[in-house]
Short mmCIF file of C-alpha atoms in Angstrom, two decimals:
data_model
loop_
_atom_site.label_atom_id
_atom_site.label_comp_id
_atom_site.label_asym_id
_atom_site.label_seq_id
_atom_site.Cartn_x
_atom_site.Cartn_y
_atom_site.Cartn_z
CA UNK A 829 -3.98 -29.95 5.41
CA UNK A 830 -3.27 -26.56 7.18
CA UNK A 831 -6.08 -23.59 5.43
CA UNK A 832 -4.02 -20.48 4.31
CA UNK A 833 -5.36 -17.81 7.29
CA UNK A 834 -5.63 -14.82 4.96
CA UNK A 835 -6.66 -11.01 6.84
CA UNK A 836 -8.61 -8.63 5.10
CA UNK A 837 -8.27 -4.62 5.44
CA UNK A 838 -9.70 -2.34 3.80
CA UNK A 839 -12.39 0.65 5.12
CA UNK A 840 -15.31 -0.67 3.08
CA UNK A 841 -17.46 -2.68 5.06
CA UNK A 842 -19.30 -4.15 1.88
CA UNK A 843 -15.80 -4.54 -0.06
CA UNK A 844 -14.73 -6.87 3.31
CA UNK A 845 -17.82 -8.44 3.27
CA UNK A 846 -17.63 -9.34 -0.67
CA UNK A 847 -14.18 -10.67 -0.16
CA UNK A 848 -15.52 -12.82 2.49
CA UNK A 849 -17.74 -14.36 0.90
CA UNK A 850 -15.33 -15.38 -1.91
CA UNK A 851 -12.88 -16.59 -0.12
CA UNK A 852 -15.87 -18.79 1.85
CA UNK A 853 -16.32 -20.56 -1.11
CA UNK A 854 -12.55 -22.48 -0.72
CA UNK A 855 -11.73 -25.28 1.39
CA UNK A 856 -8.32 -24.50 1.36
CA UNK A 857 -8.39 -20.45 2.44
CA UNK A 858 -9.82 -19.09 5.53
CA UNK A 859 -10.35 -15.31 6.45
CA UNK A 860 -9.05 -15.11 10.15
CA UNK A 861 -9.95 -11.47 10.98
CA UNK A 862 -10.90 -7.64 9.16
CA UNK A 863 -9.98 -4.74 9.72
CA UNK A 864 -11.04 -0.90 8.60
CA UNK A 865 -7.81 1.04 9.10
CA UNK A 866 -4.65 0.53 8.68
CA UNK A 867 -3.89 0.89 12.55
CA UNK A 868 -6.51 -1.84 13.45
CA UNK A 869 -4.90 -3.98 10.66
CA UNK A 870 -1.35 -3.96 12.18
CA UNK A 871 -3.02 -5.24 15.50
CA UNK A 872 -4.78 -7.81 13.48
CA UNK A 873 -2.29 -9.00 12.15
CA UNK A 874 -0.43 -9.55 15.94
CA UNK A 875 -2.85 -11.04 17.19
CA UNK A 876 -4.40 -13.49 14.26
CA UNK A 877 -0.69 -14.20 12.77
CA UNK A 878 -2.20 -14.54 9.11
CA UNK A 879 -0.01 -16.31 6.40
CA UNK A 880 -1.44 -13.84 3.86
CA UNK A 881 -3.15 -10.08 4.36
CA UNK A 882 -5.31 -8.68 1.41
CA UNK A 883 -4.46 -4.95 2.29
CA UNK A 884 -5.88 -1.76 0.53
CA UNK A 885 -4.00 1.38 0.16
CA UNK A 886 -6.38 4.07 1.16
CA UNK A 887 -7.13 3.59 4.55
CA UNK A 888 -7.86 6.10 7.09
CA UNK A 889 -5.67 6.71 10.62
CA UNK A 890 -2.64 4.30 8.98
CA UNK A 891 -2.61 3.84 5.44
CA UNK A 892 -2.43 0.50 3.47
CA UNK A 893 1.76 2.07 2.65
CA UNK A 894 2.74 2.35 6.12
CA UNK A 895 0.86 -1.05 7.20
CA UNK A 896 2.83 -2.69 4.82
CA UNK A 897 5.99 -1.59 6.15
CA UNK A 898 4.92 -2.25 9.88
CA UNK A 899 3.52 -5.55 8.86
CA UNK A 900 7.27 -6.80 7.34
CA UNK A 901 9.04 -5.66 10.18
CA UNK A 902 6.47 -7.75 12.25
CA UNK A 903 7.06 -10.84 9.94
CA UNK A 904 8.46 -10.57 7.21
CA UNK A 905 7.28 -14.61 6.17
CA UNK A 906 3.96 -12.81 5.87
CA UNK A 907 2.59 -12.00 2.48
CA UNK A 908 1.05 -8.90 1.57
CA UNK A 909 -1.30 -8.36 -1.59
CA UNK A 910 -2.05 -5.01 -2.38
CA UNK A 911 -5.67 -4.93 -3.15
CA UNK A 912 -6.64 -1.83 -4.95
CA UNK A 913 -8.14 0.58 -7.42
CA UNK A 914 -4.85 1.68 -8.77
CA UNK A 915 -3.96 0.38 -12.14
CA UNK A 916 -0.74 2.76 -12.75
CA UNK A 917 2.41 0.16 -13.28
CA UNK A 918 4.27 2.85 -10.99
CA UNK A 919 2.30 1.91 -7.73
CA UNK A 920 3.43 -1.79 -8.41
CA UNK A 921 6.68 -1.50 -8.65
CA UNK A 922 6.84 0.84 -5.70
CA UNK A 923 4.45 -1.67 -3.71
CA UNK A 924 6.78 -4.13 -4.37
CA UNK A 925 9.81 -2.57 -3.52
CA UNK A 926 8.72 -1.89 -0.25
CA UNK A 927 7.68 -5.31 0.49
CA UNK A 928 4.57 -6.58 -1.07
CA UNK A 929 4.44 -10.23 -2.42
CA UNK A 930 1.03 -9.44 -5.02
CA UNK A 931 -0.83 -6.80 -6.49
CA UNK A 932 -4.34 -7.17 -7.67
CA UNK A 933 -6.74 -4.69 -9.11
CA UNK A 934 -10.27 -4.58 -7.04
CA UNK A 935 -12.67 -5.14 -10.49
CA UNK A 936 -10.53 -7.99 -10.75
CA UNK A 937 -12.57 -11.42 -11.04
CA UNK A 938 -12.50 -13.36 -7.75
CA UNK A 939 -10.52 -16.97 -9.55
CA UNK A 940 -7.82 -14.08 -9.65
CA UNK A 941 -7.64 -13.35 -6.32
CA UNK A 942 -7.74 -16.45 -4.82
CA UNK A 943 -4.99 -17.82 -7.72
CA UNK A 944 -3.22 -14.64 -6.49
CA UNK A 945 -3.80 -15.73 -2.78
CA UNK A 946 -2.95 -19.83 -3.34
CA UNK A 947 0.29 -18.23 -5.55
CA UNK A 948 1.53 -15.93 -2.74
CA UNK A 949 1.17 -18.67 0.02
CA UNK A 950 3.96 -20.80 -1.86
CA UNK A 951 6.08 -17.93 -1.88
CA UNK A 952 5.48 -16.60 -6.20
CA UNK A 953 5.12 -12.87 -6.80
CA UNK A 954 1.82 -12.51 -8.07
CA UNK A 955 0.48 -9.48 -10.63
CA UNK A 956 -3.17 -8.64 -11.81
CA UNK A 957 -2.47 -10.20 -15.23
CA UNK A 958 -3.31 -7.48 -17.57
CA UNK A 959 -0.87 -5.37 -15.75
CA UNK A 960 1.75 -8.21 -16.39
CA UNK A 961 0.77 -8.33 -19.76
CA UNK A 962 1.27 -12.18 -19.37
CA UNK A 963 5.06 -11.18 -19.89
CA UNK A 964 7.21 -13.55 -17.36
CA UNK A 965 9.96 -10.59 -17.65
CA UNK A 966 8.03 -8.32 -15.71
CA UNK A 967 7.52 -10.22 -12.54
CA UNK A 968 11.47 -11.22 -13.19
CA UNK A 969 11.89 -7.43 -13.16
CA UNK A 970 9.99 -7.06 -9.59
CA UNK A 971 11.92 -9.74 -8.44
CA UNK A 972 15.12 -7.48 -9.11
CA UNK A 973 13.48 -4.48 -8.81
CA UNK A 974 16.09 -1.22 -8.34
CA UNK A 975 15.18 2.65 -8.17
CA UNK A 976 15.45 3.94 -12.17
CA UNK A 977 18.63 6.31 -11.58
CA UNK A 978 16.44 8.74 -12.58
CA UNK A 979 14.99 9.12 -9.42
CA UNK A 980 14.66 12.56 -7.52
CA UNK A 981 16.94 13.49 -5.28
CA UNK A 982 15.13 14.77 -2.30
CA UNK A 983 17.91 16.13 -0.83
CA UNK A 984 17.88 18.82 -3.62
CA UNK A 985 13.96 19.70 -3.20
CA UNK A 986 13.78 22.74 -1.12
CA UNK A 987 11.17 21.48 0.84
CA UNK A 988 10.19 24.49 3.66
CA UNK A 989 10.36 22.64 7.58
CA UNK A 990 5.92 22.54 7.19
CA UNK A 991 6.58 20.92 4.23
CA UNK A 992 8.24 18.39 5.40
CA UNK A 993 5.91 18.23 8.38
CA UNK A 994 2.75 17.49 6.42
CA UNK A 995 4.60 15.22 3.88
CA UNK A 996 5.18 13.16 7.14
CA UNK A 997 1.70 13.54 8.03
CA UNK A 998 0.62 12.42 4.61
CA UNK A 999 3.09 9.25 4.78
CA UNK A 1000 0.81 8.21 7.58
CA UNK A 1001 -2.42 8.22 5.93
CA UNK A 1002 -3.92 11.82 7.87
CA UNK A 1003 -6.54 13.77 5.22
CA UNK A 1004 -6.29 17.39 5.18
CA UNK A 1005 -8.87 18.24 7.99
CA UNK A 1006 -6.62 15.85 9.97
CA UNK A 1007 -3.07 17.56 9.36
CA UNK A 1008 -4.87 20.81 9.85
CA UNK A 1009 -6.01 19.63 13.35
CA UNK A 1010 -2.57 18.07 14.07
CA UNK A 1011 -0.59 21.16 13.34
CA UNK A 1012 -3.31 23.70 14.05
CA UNK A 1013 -3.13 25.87 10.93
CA UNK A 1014 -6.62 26.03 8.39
CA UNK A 1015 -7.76 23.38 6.21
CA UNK A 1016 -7.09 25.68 3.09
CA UNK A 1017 -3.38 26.38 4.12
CA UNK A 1018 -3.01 22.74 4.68
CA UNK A 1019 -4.32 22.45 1.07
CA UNK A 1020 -1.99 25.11 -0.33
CA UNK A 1021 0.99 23.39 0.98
CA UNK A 1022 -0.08 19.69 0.05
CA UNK A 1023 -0.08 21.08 -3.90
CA UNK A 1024 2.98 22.64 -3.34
CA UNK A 1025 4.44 19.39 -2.11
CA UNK A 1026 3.58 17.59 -4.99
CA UNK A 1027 4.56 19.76 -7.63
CA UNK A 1028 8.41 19.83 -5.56
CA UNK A 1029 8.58 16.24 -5.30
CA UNK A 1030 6.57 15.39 -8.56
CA UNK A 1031 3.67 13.38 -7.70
CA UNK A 1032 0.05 13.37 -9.18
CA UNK A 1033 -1.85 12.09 -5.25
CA UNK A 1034 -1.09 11.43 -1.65
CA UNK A 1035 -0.23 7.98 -2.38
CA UNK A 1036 2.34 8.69 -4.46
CA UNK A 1037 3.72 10.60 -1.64
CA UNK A 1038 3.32 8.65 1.09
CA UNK A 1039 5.53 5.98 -0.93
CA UNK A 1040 7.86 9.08 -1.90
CA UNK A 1041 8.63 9.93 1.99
CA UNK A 1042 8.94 6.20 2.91
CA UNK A 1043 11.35 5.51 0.23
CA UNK A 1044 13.30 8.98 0.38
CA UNK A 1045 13.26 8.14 4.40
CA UNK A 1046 12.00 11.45 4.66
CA UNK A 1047 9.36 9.23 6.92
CA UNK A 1048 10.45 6.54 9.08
CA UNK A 1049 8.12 3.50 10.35
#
């Protein structure tokens, strides 16, 4: 029998490593390449054609938001679990929607992720299960997942032109030093504008966002 050919991203050398090791342990799972950016995942994931990539979210040069989306254009029939720190029911719905087939939390013990891994191969959504709350209606309600019609209308947000620029910037995983670089203004204006940003589009961090612009197609692929 065919071994599932799972990748592993994430910037964490020892994280990789530890997730390595687990997945060692199977006779049914092999890990068929690693990568530390999002950008080196992408080209992983072209050239090791993996049947399931364990993909963090914070990553530098590409983040794990943008990989996702340039990994289902790729191939879609690949599946994606988000492996992260984030807990917040929001970044799993939003996750989903834009393509991810699991979500698991990184304290997580490692029967879950390989369940989660086994699970996504044959094709089930698969949640952390204390975010599911062991309630079968919420993975019905990814499955069907729509934007709450509450949603913001970013075509109202008066959003200056270097606004916009760095919330593009942001959408593809650059820090501050970075965007300052990029657009040659200071590190603190860069700053400045970022908090701006999020109080106009109402987000608490960077990945919230990143997933904001994507959505909003304020940021293309």
């Amino acid at each position: 029998m065919a071994k599932i050919k799972v990748l592993i991203a994430d910037d964490h050398s020892l994280v990789r490593q530890g997730l390595i090791q687990i997945i060692s342990l199977e006779d049914d799972i092999e890990v068929v390449g690693e990568a530390g950016d999002g950008e080196e995942c992408v080209q992983k994931v072209k050239e090791t054609k993996p049947d399931v990539v364990l993909l963090d979210i914070n990553m530098p040069k590409m983040n794990g938001i943008k990989a996702l989306r340039k990994i289902k254009d790729l191939d879609k029939s690949i599946k994606v679990i988000i492996l992260t720190f984030h807990e917040e029911i929001e970044y799993l719905f939003e996750t989903f929607n834009l393509g991810a087939n699991g979500y698991i939390v990184k304290d997580a013990e490692s029967r879950i992720l390989i369940d989660g891994i086994r699970e996504v191969n044959e094709g089930v959504s698969y949640v952390y299960p204390t975010m599911a709350e062991g309630d079968q209606q919420q993975l019905h309600k990814l499955k069907h997942f729509e934007q709450p019609k509450e949603m913001i209308d970013h075509k109202k947000i008066s959003l200056t032109k270097r606004e916009y620029e760095i919330l593009t910037l942001i959408a593809d995983g650059l820090n501050n030093r970075e965007i300052a670089n990029t657009l040659f203004i200071s590190e603190k204006t860069v700053k400045n504008h970022v908090s701006n940003i999020f109080k106009k589009i109402q987000v608490n961090d960077r990945t919230q966002a990143a997933i904001y612009a994507f959505r909003n197609r304020i940021k293309s692929v």
